[in-house]
mmCIF file of C-alpha atoms and ligand atoms in Angstrom:
data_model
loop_
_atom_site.group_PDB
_atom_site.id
_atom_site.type_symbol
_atom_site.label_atom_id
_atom_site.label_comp_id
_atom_site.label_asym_id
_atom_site.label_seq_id
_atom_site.Cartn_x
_atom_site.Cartn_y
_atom_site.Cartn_z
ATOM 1 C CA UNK A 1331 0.000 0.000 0.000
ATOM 2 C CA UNK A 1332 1.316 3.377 -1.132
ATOM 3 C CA UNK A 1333 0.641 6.463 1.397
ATOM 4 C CA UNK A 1334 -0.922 9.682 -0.344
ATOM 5 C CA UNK A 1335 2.568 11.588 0.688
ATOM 6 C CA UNK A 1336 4.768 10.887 3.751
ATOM 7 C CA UNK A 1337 2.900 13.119 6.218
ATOM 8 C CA UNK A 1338 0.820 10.188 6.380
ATOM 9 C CA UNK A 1339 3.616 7.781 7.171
ATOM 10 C CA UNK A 1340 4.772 9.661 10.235
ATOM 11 C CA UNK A 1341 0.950 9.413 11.044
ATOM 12 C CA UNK A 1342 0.284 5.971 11.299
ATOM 13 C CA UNK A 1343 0.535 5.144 14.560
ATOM 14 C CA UNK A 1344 1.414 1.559 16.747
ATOM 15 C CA UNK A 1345 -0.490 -0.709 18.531
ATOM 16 C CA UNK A 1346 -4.366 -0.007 18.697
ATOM 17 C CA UNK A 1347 -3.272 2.906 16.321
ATOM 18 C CA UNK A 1348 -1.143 1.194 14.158
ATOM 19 C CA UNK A 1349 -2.079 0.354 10.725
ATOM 20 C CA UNK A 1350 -2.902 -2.948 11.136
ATOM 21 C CA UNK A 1351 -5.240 -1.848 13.261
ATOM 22 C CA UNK A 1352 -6.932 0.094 10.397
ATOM 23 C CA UNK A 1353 -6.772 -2.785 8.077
ATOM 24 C CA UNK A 1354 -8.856 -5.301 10.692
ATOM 25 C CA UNK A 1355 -11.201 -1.828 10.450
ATOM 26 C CA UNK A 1356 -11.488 -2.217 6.620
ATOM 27 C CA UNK A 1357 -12.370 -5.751 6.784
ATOM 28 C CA UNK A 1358 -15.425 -4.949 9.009
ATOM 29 C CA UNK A 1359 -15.889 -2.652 6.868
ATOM 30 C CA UNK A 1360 -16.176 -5.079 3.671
ATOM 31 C CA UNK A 1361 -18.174 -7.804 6.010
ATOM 32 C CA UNK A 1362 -20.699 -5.147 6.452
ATOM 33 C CA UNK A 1363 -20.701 -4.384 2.860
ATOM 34 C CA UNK A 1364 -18.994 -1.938 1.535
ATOM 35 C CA UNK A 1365 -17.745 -2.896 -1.630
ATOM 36 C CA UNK A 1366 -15.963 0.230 -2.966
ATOM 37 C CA UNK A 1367 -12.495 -0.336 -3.640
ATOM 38 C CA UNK A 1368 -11.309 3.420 -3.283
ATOM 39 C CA UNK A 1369 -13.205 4.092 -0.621
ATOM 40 C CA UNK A 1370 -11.942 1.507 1.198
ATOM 41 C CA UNK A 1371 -8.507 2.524 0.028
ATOM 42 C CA UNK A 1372 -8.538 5.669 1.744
ATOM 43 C CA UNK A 1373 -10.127 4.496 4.894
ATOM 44 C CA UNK A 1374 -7.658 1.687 4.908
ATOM 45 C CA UNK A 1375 -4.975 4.840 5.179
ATOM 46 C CA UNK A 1376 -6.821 7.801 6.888
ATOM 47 C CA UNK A 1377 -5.527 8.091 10.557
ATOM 48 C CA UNK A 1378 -8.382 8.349 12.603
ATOM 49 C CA UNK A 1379 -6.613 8.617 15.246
ATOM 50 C CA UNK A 1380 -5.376 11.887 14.677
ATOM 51 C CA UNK A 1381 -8.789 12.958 14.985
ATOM 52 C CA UNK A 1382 -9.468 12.270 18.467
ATOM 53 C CA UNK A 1383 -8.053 13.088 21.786
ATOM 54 C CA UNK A 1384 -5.462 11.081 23.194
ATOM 55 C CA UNK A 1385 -8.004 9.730 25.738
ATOM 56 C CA UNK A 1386 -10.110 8.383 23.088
ATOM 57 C CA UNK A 1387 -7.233 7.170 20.462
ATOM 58 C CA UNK A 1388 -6.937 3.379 21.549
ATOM 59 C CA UNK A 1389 -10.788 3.267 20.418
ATOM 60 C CA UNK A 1390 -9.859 4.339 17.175
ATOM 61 C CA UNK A 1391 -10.814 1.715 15.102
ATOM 62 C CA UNK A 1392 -13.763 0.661 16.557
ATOM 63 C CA UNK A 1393 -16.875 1.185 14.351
ATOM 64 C CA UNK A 1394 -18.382 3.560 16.660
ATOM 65 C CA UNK A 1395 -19.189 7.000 17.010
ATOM 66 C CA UNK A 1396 -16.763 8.586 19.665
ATOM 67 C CA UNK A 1397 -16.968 12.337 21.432
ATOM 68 C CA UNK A 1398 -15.069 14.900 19.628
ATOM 69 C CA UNK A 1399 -15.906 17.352 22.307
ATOM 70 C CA UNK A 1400 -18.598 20.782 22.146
ATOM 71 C CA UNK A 1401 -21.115 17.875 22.485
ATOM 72 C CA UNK A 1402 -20.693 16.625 18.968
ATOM 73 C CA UNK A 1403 -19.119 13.105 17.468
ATOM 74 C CA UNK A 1404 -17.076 11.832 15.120
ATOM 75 C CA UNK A 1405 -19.108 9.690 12.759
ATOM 76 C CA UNK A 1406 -19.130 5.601 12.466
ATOM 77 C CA UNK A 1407 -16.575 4.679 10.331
ATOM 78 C CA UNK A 1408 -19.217 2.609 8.285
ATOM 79 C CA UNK A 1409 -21.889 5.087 8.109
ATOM 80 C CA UNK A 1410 -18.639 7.401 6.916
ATOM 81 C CA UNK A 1411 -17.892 4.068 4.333
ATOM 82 C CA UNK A 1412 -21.442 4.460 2.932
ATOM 83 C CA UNK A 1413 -22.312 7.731 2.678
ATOM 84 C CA UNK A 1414 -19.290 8.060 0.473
ATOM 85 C CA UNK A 1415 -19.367 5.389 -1.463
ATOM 86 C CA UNK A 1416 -23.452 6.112 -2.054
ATOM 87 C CA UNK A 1417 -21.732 10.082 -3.159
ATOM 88 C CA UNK A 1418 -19.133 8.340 -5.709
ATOM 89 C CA UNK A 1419 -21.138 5.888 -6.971
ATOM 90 C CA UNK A 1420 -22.403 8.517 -10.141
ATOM 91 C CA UNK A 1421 -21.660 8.154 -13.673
ATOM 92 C CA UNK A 1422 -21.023 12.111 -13.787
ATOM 93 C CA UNK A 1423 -17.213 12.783 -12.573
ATOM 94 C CA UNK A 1424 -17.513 13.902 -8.557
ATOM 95 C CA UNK A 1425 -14.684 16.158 -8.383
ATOM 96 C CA UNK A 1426 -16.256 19.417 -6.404
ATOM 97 C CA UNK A 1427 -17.850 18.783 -2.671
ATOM 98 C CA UNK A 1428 -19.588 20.248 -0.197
ATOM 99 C CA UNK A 1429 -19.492 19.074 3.579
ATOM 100 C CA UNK A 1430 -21.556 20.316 6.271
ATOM 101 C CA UNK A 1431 -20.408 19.627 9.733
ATOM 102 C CA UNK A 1432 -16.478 19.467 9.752
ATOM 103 C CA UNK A 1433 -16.595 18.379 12.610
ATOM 104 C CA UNK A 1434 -13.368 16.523 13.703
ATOM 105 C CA UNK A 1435 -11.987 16.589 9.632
ATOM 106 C CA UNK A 1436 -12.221 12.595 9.667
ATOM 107 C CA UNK A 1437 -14.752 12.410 6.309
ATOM 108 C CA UNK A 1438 -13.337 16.002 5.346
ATOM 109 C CA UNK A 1439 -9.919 13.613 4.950
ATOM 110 C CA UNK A 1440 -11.761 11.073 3.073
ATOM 111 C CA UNK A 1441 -13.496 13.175 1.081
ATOM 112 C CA UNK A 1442 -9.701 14.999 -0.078
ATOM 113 C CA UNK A 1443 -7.956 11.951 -0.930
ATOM 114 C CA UNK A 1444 -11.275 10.938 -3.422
ATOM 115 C CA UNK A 1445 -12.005 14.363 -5.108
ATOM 116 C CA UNK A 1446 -10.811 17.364 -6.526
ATOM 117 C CA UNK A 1447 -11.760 19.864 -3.789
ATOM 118 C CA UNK A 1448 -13.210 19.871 -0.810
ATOM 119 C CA UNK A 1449 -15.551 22.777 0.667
ATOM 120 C CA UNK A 1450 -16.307 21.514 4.190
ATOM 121 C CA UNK A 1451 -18.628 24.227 6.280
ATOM 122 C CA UNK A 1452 -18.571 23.775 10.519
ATOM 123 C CA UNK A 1453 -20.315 26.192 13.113
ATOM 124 C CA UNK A 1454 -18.516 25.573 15.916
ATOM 125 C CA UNK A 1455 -15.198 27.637 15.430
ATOM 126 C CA UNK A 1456 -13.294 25.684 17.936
ATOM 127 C CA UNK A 1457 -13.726 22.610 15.962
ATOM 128 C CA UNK A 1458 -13.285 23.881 12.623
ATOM 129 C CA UNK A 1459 -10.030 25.491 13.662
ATOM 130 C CA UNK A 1460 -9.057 21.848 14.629
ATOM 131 C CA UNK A 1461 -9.720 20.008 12.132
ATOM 132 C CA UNK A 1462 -7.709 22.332 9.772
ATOM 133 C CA UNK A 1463 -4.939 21.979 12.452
ATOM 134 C CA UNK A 1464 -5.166 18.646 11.932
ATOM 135 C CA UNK A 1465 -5.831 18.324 7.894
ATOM 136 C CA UNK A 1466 -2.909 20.185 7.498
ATOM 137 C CA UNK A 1467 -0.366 17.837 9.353
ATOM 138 C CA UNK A 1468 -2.029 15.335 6.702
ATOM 139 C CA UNK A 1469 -0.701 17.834 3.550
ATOM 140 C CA UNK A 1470 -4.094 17.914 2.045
ATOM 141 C CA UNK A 1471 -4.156 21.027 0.497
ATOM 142 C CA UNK A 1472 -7.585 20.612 -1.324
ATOM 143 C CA UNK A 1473 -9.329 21.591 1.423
ATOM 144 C CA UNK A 1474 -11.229 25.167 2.064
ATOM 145 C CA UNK A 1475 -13.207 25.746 5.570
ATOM 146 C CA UNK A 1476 -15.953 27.975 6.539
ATOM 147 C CA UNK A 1477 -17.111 28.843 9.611
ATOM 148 C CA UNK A 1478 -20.920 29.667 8.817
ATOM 149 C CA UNK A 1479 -24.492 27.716 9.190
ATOM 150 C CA UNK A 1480 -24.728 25.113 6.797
ATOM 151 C CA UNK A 1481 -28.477 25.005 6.054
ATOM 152 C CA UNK A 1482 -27.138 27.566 3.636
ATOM 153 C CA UNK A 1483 -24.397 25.481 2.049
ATOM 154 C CA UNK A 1484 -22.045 27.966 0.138
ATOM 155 C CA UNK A 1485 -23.386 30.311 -2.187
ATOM 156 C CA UNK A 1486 -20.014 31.253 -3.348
ATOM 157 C CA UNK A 1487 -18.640 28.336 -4.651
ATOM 158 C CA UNK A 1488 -21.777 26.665 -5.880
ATOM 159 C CA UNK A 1489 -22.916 24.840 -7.666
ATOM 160 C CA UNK A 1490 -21.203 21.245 -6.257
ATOM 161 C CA UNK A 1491 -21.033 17.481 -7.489
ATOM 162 C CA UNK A 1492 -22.106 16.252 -4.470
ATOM 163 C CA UNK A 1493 -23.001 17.471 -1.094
ATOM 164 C CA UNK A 1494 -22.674 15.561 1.930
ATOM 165 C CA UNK A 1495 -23.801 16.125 5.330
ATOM 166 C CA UNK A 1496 -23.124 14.970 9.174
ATOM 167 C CA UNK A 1497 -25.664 17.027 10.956
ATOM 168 C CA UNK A 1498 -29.262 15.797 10.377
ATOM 169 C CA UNK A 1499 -32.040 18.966 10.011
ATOM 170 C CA UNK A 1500 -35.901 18.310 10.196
ATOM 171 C CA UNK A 1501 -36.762 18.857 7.087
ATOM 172 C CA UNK A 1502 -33.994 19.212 3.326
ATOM 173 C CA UNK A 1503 -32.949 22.715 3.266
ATOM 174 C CA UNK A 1504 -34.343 23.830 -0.455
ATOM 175 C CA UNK A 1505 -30.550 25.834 -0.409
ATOM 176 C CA UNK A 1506 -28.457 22.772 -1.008
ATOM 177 C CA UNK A 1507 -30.311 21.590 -4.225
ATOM 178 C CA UNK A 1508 -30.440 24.504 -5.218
ATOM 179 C CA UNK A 1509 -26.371 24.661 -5.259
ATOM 180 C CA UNK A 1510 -26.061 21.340 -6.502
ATOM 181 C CA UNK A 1511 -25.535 20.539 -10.368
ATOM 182 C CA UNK A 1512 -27.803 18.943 -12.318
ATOM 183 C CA UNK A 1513 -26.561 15.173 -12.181
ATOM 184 C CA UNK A 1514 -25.239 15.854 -8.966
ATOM 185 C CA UNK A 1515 -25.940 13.836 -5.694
ATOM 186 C CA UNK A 1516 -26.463 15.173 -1.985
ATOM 187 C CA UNK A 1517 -26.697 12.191 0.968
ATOM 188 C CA UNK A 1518 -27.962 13.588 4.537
ATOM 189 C CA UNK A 1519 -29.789 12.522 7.608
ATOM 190 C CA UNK A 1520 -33.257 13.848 7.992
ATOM 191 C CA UNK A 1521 -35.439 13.719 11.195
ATOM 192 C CA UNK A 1522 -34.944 15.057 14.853
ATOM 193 C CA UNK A 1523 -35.494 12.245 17.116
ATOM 194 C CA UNK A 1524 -35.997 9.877 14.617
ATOM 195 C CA UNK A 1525 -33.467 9.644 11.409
ATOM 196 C CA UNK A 1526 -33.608 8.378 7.857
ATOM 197 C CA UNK A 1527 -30.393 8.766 5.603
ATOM 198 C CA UNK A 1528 -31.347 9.845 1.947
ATOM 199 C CA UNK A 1529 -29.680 9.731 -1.118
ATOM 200 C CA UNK A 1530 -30.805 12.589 -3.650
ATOM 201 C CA UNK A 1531 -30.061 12.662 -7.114
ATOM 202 C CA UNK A 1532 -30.564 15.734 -8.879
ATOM 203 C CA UNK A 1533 -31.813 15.325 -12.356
ATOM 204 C CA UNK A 1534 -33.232 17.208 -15.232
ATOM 205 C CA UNK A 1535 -36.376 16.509 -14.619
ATOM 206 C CA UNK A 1536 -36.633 16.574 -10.979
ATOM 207 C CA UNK A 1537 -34.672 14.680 -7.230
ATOM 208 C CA UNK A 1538 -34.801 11.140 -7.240
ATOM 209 C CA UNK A 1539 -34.949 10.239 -3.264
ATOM 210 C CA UNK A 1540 -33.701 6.995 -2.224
ATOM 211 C CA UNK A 1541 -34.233 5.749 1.684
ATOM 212 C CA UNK A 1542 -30.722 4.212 2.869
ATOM 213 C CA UNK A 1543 -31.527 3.466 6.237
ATOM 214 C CA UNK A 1544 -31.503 4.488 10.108
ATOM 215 C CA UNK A 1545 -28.811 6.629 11.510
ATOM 216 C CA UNK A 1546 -28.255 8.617 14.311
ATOM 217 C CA UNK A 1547 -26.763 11.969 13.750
ATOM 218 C CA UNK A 1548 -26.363 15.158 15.931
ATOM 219 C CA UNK A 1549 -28.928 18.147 15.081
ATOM 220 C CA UNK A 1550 -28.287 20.266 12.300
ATOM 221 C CA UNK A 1551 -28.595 23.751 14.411
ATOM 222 C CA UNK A 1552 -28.716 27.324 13.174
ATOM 223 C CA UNK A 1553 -26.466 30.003 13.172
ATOM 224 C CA UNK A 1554 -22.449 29.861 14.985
ATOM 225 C CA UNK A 1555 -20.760 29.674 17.863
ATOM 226 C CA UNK A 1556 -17.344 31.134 18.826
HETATM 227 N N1 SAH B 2110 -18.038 14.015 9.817
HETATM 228 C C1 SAH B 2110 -17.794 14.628 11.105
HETATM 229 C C2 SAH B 2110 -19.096 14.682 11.866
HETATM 230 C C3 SAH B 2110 -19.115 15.599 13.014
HETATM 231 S S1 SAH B 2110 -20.689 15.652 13.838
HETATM 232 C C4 SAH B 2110 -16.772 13.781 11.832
HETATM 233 O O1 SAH B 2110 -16.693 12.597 11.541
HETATM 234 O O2 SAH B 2110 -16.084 14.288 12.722
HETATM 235 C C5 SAH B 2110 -21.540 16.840 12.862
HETATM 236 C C6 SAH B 2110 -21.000 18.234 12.878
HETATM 237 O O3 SAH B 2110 -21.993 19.066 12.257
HETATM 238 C C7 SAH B 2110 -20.764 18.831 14.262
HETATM 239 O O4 SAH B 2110 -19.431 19.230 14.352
HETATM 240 C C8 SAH B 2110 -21.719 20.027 14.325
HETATM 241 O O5 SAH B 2110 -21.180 21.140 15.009
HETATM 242 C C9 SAH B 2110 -21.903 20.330 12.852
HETATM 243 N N2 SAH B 2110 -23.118 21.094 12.534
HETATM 244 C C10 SAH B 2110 -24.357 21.018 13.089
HETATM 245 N N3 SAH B 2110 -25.196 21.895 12.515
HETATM 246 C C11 SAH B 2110 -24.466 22.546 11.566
HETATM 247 C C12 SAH B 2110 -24.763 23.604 10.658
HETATM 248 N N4 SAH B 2110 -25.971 24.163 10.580
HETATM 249 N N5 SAH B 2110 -23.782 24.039 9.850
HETATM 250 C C13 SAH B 2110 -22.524 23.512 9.906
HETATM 251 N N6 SAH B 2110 -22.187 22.504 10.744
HETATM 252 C C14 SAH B 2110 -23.134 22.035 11.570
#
C-alpha cells in the first residue's frame, strides 16, 4: 500500500493505532458491505486517530461514534464508508464537494484523498479550527473551511457534485439543491429524534430520493458559535 505523501507515514501510529489496526477496520468494513475499492482505500490509510483526543485514540478503530468534544461526534466509520461510497457511486465525474459539519476533519480527509476539492462548512469555530490543524499535518491542500451555518451550504462556490452532510435537520434545506448541479448527488440525515439517511439525485427533470436506512446523527442547528 502506497501512502498519499509521507505526512501520512509519520501518522500511522502503533499498537491499537497502528495500521494494522486500520486494516482489521477495513475488513469490518467489507463484512458489512462496503464494496468500494477506493473508498476503502482511503479508509484503509486515513488516521483516525489523529482525529481524536489522546483519551479516546486506543478506540480508534472501533466502528463507533466517539466524542469529539462541544457535544458533537465523530461519525461511524461505516456510516462514513457508505455515505461516500453512495456520493461516488455517479456516472457524472464527482470532483467538487460540499461538507456540512467538519466536525473533527475525519470524512473532510476522506473526502480529499477521493475528489478534486473539498468545501467543508462547521459552526462551531473551535472545531473547525481543529480540524484544519489537523488536515494540514495530513498535507491535504484541497481543502477550504468555513465557519458559517450550513443550512445555507455555500453560495459562493456553488454549484457542487455532491453534497454531503453529518448534521441531520428536520426537514432538506431547499438551499443545497439549489447549489447542486444537475446530475449531482447530496446524501444527509433527515429527522430530529428519529433519522432516515437519503440519497438525492438531482436530475433534469426533478430529485430522485432513495431511503438508505436508520442513523443517528447530531442536530443540524442554526447560526455559529465562537
Ligand atoms: N463528519 C464529522 C461529523 C461531526 S458531527 C466527523 O466525523 O467528525 C456533525 C458536525 O456538524 C458537528 O461538528 C456540528 O457542530 C456540525 N453542525 C451542526 N449543525 C451545523 C450547521 N448548521 N452548519 C454547519 N455545521 C453544523
Amino acid at each position: 500500500m502506497q501512502y498519499p505523501n509521507s505526512a501520512f507515514e509519520s501518522y500511522q501510529g502503533l499498537g491499537m493505532t497502528s495500521q494494522r489496526t486500520r486494516n482489521r477496520l477495513v475488513d469490518r468494513l467489507k463484512e458489512k458491505g462496503v464494496n468500494d475499492m477506493n473508498v476503502l482505500e482511503t479508509m484503509r490509510m486515513v488516521p483516525r486517530h489523529l482525529f481524536l483526543d489522546e483519551a479516546m485514540a486506543s478506540r480508534s478503530y472501533e466502528d463507533t461514534a466517539l466524542p469529539i468534544g462541544y457535544g458533537q461526534t465523530i461519525s461511524q466509520p461505516w456510516v462514513v464508508a457508505k455515505m461516500t461510497q453512495w456520493l461516488m457511486d455517479s456516472s457524472q465525474p464527482i470532483k467538487k464537494v460540499l461538507e456540512i459539519g467538519t466536525g473533527s476533519g475525519y470524512q473532510t480527509a476522506i473526502l480529499s484523498l477521493l475528489v478534486d476539492e473539498v468545501y467543508s462548512v462547521e459552526r462551531i469555530q473551535p472545531l473547525s479550527e481543529r480540524a484544519e490543524k489537523n488536515l494540514n499535518k495530513l498535507e491535504l491542500n484541497n481543502i477550504h473551511f468555513s465557519l458559517s451555518d450550513g443550512h445555507w451550504g455555500w453560495p459562493d462556490k456553488a454549484p457542487f457534485d455532491a453534497i454531503i452532510s453529518a448534521a441531520s435537520p428536520a426537514e432538506l434545506p431547499q438551499e443545497l439543491l439549489n447549489q447542486l448541479k444537475v446530475g449531482g448527488r447530496l446524501v444527509m440525515p433527515i429527522g430530529e429524534s428519529e433519522q432516515l439517511l437519503y440519497g438525492y439525485k438531482k436530475t433534469s427533470n426533478g430529485v430522485l430520493k432513495t431511503c438508505l436506512g436508520e442513523v443517528m446523527f447530531v442536530p443540524m442547528k442554526a447560526g455559529v458559535e465562537a
